[in-house]
Tab-separated table of C-alpha atoms in Angstrom:
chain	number	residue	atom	x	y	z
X	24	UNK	CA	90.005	22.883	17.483
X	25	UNK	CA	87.515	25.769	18.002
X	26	UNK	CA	86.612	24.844	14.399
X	27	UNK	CA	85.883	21.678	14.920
X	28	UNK	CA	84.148	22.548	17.893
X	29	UNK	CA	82.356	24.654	16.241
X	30	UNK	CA	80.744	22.907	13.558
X	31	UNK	CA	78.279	21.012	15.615
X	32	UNK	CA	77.139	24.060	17.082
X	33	UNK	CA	76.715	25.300	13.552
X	34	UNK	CA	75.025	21.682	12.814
X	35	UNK	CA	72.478	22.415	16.045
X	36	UNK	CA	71.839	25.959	14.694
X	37	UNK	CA	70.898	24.639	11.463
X	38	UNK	CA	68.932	21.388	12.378
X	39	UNK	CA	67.110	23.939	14.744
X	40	UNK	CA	66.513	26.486	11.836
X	41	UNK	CA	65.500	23.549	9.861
X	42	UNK	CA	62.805	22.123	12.653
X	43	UNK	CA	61.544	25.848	12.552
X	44	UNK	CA	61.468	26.425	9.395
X	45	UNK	CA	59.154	22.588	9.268
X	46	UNK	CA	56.636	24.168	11.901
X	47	UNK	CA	53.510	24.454	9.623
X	48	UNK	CA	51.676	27.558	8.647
X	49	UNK	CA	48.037	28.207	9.888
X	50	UNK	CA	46.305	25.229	9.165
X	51	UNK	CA	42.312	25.991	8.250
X	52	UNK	CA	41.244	22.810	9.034
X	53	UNK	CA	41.947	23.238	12.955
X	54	UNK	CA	41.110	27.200	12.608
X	55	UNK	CA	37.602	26.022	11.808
X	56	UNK	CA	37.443	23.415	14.602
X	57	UNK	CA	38.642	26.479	16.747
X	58	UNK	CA	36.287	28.689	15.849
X	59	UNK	CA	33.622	25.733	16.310
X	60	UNK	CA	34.718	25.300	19.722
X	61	UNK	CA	34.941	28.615	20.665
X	62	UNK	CA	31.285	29.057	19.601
X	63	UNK	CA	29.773	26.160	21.437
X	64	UNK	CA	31.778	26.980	24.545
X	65	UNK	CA	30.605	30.727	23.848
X	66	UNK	CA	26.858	29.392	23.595
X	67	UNK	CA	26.904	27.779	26.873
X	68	UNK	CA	24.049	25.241	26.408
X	69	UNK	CA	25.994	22.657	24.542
X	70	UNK	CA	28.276	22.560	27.875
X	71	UNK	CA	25.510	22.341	30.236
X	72	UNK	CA	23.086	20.068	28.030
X	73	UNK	CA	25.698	17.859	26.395
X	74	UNK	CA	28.589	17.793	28.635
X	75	UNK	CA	29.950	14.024	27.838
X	76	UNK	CA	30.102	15.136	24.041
X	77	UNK	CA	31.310	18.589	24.870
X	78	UNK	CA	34.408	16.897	26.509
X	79	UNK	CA	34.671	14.718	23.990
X	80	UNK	CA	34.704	17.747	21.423
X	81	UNK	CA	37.826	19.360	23.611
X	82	UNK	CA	39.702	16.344	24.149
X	83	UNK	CA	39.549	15.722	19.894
X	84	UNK	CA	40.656	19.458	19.620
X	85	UNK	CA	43.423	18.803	22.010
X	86	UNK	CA	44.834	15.717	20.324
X	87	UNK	CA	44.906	18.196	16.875
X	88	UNK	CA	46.580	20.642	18.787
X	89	UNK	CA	49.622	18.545	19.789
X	90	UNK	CA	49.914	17.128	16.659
X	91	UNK	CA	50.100	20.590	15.533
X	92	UNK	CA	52.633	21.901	18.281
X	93	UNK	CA	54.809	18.617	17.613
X	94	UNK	CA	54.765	19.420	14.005
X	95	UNK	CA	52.771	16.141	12.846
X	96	UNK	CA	52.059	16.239	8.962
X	97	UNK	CA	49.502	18.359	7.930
X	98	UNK	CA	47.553	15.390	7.253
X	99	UNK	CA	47.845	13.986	10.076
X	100	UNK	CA	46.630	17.719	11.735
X	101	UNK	CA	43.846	18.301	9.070
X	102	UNK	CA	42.588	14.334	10.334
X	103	UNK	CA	42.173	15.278	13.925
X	104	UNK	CA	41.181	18.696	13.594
X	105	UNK	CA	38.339	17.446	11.194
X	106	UNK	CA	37.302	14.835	13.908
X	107	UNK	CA	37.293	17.326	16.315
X	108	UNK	CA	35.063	19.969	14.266
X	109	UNK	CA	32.997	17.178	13.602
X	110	UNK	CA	32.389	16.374	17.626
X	111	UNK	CA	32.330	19.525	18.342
X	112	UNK	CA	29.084	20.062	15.684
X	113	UNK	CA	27.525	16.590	16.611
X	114	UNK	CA	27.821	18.169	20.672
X	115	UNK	CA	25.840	20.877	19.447
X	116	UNK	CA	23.257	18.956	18.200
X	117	UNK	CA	22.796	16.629	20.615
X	118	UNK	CA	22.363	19.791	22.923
X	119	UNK	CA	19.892	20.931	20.834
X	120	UNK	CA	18.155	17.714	20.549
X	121	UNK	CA	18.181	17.732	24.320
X	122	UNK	CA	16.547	21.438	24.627
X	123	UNK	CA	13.779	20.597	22.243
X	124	UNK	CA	13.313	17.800	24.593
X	125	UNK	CA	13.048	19.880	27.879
X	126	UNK	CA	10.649	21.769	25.884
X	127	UNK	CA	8.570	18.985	25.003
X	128	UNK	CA	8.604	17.547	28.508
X	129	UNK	CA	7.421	21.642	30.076
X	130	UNK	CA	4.840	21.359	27.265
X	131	UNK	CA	3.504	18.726	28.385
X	132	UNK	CA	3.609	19.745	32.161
X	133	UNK	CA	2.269	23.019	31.015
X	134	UNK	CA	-0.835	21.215	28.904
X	135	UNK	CA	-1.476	19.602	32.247
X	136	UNK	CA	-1.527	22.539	34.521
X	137	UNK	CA	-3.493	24.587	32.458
X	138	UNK	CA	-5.991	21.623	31.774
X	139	UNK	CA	-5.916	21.397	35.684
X	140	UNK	CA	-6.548	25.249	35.871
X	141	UNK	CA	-9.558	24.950	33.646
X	142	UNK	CA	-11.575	21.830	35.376
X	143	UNK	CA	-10.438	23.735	38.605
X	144	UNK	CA	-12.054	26.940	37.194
X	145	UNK	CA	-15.081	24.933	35.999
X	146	UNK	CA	-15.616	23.170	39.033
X	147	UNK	CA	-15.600	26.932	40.831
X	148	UNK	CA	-17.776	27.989	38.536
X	149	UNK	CA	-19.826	25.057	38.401
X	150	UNK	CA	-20.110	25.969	42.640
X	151	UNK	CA	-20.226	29.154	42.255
X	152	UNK	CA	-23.540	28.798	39.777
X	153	UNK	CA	-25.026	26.357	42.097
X	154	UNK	CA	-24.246	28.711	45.148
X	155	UNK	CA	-26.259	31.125	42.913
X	156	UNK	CA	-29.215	29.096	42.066
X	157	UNK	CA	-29.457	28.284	46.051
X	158	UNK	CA	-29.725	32.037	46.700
X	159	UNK	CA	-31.972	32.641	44.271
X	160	UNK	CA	-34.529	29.391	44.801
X	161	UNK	CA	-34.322	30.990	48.641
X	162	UNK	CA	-35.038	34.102	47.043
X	163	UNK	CA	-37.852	32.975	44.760
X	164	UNK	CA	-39.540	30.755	47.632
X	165	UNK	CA	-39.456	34.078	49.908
X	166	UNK	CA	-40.900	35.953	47.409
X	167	UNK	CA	-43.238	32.976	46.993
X	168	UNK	CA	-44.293	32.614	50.553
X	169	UNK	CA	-45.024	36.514	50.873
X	170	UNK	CA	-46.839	36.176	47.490
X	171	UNK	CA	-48.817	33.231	49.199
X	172	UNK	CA	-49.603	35.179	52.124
X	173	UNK	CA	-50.419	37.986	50.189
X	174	UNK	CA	-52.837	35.818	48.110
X	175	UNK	CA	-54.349	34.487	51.290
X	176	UNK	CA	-55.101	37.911	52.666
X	177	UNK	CA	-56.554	39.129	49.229
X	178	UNK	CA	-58.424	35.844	49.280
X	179	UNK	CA	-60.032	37.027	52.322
X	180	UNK	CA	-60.436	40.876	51.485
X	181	UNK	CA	-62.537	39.186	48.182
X	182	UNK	CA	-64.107	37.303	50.787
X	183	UNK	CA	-65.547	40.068	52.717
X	184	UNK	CA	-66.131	42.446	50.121
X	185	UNK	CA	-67.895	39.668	48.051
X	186	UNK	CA	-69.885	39.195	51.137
X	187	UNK	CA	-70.339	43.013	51.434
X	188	UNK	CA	-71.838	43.195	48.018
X	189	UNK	CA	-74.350	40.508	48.491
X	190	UNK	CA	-75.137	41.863	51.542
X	191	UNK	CA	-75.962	44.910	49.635
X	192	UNK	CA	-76.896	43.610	46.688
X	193	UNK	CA	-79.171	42.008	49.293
X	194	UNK	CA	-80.136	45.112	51.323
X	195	UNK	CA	-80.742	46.957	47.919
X	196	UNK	CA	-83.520	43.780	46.025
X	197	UNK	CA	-85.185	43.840	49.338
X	198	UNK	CA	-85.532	47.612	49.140
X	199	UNK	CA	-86.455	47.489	45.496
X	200	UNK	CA	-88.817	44.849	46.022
X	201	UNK	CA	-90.135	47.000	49.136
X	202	UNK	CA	-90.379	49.364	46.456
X	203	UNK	CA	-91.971	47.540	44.307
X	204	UNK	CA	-94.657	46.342	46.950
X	205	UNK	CA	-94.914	49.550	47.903
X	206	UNK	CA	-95.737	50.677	44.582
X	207	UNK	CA	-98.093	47.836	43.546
X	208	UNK	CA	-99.916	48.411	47.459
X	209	UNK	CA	-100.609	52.359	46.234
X	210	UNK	CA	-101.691	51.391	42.999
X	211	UNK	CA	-103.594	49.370	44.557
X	212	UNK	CA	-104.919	51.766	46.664
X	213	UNK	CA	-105.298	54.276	43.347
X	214	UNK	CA	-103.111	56.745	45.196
X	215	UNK	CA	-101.644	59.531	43.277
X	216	UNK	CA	-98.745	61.327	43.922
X	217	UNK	CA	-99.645	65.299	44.837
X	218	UNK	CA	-97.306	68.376	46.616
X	219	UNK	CA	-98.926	66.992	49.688
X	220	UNK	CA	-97.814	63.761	49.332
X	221	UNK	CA	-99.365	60.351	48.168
X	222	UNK	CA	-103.254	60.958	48.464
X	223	UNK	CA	-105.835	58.322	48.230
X	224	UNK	CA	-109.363	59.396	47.105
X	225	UNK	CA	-112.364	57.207	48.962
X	226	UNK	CA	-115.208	58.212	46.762
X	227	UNK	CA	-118.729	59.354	47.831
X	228	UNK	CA	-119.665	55.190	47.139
X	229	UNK	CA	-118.785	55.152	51.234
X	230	UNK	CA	-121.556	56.986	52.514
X	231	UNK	CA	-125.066	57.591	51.493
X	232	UNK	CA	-126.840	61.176	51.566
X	233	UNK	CA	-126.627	63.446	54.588
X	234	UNK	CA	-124.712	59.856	56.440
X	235	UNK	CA	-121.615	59.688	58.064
X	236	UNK	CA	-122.168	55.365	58.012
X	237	UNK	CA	-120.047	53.396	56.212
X	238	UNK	CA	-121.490	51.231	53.434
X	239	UNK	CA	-120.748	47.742	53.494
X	240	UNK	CA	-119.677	48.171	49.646
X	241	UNK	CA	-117.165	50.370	50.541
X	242	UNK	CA	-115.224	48.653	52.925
X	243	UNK	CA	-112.520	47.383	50.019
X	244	UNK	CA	-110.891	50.648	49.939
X	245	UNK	CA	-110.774	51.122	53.257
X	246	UNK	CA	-109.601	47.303	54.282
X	247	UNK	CA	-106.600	47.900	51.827
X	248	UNK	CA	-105.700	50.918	53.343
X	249	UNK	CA	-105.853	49.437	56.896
X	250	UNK	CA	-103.532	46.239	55.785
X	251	UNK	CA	-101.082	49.698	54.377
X	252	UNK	CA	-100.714	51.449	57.177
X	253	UNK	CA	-100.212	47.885	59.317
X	254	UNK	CA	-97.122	46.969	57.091
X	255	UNK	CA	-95.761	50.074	57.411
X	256	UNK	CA	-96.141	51.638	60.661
X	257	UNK	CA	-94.077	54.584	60.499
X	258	UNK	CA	-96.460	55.533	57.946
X	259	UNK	CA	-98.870	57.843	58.900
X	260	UNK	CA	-102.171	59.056	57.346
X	261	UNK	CA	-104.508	62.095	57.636
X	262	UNK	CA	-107.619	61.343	56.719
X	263	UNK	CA	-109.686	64.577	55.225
X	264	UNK	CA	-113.294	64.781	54.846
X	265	UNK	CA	-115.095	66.940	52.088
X	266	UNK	CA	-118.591	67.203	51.135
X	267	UNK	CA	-120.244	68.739	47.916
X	268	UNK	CA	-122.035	72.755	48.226
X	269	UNK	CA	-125.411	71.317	48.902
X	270	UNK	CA	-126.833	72.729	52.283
X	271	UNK	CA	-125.410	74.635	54.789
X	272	UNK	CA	-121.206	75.415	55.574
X	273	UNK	CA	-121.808	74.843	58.741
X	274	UNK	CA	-123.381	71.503	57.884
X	275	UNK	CA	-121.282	70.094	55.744
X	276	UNK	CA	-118.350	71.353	57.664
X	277	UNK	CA	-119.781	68.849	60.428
X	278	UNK	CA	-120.732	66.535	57.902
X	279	UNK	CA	-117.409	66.147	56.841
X	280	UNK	CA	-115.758	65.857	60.100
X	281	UNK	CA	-117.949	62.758	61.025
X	282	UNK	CA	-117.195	61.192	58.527
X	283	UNK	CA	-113.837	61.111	58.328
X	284	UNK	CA	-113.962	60.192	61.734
X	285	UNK	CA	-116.016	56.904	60.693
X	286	UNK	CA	-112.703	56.167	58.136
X	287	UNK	CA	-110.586	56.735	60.881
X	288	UNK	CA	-112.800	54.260	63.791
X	289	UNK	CA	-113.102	51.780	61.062
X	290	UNK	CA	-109.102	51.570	60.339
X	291	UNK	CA	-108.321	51.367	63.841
X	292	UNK	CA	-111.200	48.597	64.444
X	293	UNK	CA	-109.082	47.022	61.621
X	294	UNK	CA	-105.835	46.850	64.153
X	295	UNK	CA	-103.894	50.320	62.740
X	296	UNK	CA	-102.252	51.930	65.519
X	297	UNK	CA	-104.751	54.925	66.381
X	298	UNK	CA	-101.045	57.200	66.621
X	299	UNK	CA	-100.801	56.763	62.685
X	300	UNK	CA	-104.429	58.338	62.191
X	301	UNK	CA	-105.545	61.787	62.350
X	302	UNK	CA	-109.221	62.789	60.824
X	303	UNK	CA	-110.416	66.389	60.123
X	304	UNK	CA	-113.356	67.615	58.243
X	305	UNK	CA	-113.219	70.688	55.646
X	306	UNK	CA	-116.984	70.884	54.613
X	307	UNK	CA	-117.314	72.030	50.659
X	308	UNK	CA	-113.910	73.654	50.291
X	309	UNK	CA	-111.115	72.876	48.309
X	310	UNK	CA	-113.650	71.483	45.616
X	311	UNK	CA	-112.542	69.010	43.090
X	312	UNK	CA	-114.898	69.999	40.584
X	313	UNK	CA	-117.740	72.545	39.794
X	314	UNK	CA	-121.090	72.495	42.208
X	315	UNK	CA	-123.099	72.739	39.034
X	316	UNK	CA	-123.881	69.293	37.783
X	317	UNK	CA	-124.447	66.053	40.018
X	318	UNK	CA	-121.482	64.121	38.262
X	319	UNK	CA	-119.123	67.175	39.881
X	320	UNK	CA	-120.973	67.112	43.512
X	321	UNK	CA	-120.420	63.512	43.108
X	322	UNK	CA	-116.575	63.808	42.853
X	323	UNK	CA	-116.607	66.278	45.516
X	324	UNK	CA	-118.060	64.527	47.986
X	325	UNK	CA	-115.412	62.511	49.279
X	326	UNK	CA	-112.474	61.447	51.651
X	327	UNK	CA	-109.141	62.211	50.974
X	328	UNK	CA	-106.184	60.199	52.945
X	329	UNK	CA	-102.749	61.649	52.721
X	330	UNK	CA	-100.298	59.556	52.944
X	331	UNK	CA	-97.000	60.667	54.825
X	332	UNK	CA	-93.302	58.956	54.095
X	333	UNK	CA	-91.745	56.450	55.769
X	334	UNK	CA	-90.331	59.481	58.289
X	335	UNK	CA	-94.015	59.779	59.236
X	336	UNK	CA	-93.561	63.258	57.693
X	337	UNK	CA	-97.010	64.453	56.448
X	338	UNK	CA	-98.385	67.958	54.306
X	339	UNK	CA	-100.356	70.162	55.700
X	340	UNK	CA	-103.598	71.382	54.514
M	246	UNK	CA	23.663	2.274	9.812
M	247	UNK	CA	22.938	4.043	12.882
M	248	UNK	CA	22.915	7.100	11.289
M	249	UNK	CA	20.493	5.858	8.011
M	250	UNK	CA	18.037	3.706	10.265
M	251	UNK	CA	17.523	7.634	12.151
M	252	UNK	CA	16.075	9.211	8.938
M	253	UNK	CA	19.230	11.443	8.441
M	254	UNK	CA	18.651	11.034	4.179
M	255	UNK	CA	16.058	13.183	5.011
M	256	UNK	CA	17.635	15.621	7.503
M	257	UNK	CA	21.048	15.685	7.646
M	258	UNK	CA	21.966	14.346	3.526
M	259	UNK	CA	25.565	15.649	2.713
M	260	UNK	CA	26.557	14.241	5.959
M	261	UNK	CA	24.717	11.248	5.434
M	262	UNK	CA	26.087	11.016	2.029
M	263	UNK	CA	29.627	11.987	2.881
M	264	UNK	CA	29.814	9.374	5.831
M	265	UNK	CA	28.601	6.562	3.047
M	266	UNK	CA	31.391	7.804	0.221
M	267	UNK	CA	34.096	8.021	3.201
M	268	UNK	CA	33.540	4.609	3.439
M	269	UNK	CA	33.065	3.279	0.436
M	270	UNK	CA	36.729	4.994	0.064
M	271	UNK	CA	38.069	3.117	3.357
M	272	UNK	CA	36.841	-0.023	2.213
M	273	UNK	CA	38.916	0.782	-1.080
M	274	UNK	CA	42.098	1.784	0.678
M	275	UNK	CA	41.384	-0.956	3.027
M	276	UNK	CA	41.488	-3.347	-0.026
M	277	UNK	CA	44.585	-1.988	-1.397
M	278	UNK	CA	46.510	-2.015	2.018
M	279	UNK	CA	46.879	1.630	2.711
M	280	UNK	CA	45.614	1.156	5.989
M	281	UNK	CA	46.831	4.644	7.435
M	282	UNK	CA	44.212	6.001	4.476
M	283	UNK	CA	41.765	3.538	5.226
M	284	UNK	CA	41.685	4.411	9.559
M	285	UNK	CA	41.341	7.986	8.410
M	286	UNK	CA	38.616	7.638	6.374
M	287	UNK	CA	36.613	4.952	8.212
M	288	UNK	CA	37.766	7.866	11.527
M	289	UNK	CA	35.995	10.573	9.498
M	290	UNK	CA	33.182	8.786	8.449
M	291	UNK	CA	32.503	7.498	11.700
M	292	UNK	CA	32.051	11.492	12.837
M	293	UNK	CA	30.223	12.148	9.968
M	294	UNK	CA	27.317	9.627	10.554
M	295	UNK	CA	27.241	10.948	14.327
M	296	UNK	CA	26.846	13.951	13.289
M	297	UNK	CA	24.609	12.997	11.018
M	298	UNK	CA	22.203	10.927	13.084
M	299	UNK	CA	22.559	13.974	16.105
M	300	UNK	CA	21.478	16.662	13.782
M	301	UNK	CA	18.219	14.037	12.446
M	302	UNK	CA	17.431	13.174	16.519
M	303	UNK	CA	17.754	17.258	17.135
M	304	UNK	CA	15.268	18.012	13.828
M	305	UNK	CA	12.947	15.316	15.242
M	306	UNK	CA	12.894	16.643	18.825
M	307	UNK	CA	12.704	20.117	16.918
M	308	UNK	CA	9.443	19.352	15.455
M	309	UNK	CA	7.662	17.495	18.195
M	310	UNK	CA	8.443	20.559	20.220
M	311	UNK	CA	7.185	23.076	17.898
M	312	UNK	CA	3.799	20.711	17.213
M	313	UNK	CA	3.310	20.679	20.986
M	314	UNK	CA	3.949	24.637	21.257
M	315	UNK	CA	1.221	25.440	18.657
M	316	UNK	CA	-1.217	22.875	19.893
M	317	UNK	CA	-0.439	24.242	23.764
M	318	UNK	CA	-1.208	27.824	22.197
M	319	UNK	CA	-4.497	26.047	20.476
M	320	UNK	CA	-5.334	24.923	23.587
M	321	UNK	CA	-4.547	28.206	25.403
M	322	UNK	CA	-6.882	29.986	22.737
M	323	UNK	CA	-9.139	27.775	23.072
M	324	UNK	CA	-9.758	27.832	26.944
M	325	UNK	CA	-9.564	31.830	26.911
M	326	UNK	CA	-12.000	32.035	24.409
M	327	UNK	CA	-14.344	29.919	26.856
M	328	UNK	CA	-13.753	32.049	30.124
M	329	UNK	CA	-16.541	34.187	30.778
């Protein structure tokens, strides 16, 4: 009895050995979807940017798992484990498909912002330039306005001094052509320049012999000097009388003295202020030529006018 | 189809290739009634022509990402070359 209850015991043991003994080996078909797996799970983005696929992937790898654990025919494992290493891989590339598309999309978003950024630094620029040229045109028309009023006021300083300079320009032709009278009125007058000053001979033509009248021939001489002394009256004039060594000192001394007072009345009947005059005689000295022959007595017989400067200054004798 | 209309001769060829001789085969088995043979091969070449047509789509996306980096970086160049 215990033998025959046995025996199906021994029947159990054996169909068990036997269903052990069918489990198969490692199968490298669903090692390599494992591994696959594992490494998509391990990556993380196939998960997060293909998750339909992903679960696709691990419910394929399940299916060839069970068929495994139950012990299906290694076909029938190597089939689903193929499909699932196959999911798995297409998962992966649709995640990667999907990053190159985020990329593509921030690309673009990036093109935009940093095209944005540039117009947007233009434009500032652009204001900043035109903020730049405002300061500066205000600058230049300052600078313009004190250049103007600087121009102005040198207009007017040329102004002046151009009217200072013809007014001496003026002041200095009408002294030269004073001067100039002046210089043609004492050549005129045949004065010459001495240490006493200008002196103007009146030859012995004036008077005749032992006279002190004038001679109506010699009143030229003496008319010129009287228009002279007129046009210049701060002009003064000495007028000197001098008489050749014939006769007496005392004589001539007199002689001399009349007649350069007859000079002096006729200048002043001519309209000369009488304070201009001043008349002295000085007889036969200060000769200007020898006694001897009648052509010297000739040239010293004569009257001599000195001529003072326009300060009235005069030389003395 | 789906997976030779996306270009995959070009990018993905063995899988392309292996999808089109997996079913050539089904179509075979198909024909001589071993229809367990023929589901397993019209399965596997069903996954091989996804496959196939995910990895062209990925290579595509690939590209047009790489093209817009280097013309981003041209453009990047470009505008720091023209700051003041």
């Amino acid at each position: 009895m215990t033998t025959m209850r046995k025996f199906p015991l021994i029947l159990l043991a054996a169909a068990a050995l036997a269903a052990c003994s069918s489990v198969p080996a490692d199968n490298a078909q669903l090692d390599h979807a494992r591994s696959a797996y594992a490494a998509a799970q391990g990556d993380g983005r196939t998960a997060t940017l293909a998750p339909v696929e992903f679960r696709q992937s691990a419910a394929a790898l399940a299916l060839a798992e069970a068929a495994y654990a139950r012990g299906d025919g290694a076909a029938r494992v190597d089939q689903l484990a193929y499909l699932a290493g196959q999911r798995v891989a297409t998962a992966q590339q649709i995640a990667l498909r999907k990053d190159a598309e985020a990329r593509i999309a921030q690309a673009g978003a990036a093109r935009d912002a940093m095209r944005l950024a540039a117009r947007t630094r233009e434009a500032d620029d652009a204001t900043a330039a035109a903020h730049e040229a405002q300061d500066d045109a205000a600058h230049a028309q300052r600078q313009s306005e004190s250049a103007q009023r600087q121009a102005v006021a040198a207009q007017r300083d040329a102004q002046a001094s151009q009217q200072l300079a013809q007014a001496s320009q003026q002041q200095a032709g009408d002294a030269e052509q004073r001067n100039r009278m002046l210089e043609s009125q004492l050549r005129d007058l045949n004065a010459k320049q001495t240490e006493r000053g200008m002196v103007v001979t009146i030859g012995d033509l004036l008077f005749d012999t032992d006279r002190a009248q004038l001679k109506p021939g010699g009143r030229q001489p003496i008319e010129r000097l009287g228009a002279f002394l007129q046009q210049y009256p701060r002009r003064k004039a000495r007028i000197e009388g001098y008489t050749d060594s014939t006769g007496s000192a005392s004589h001539n001394l007199a002689l001399s003295g009349r007649r350069a007072d007859a000079v002096r009345a006729a200048l002043v009947d001519l309209g000369v202020n009488p304070v201009q005059l001043s008349a002295q005689g000085y007889g036969e000295s200060n000769p200007v030529a020898g006694n001897e022959s009648s052509g010297g007595r000739q040239m010293n017989r004569r009257v001599e006018v000195v001529l003072s400067n326009d300060e009235g200054d005069i030389g003395k004798r | 189809a789906h997976a030779a209309s996306a270009g995959s001769a070009e990018a993905a060829p063995a899988d392309l290739a292996s999808a089109r001789d997996k079913l050539g085969r089904a179509e075979v088995a198909l024909a001589a009634h071993d229809n367990d043979t023929a589901l397993a091969l019209a399965q596997q070449s069903q996954a091989d022509a996804q496959l196939a047509a995910a990895k062209t789509e990925a290579m595509r996306a690939q590209r047009s990402a790489q093209a817009l980096d280097a013309s981003a970086r041209a453009l990047r160049e470009e505008m720091a070359r023209k700051a003041p």
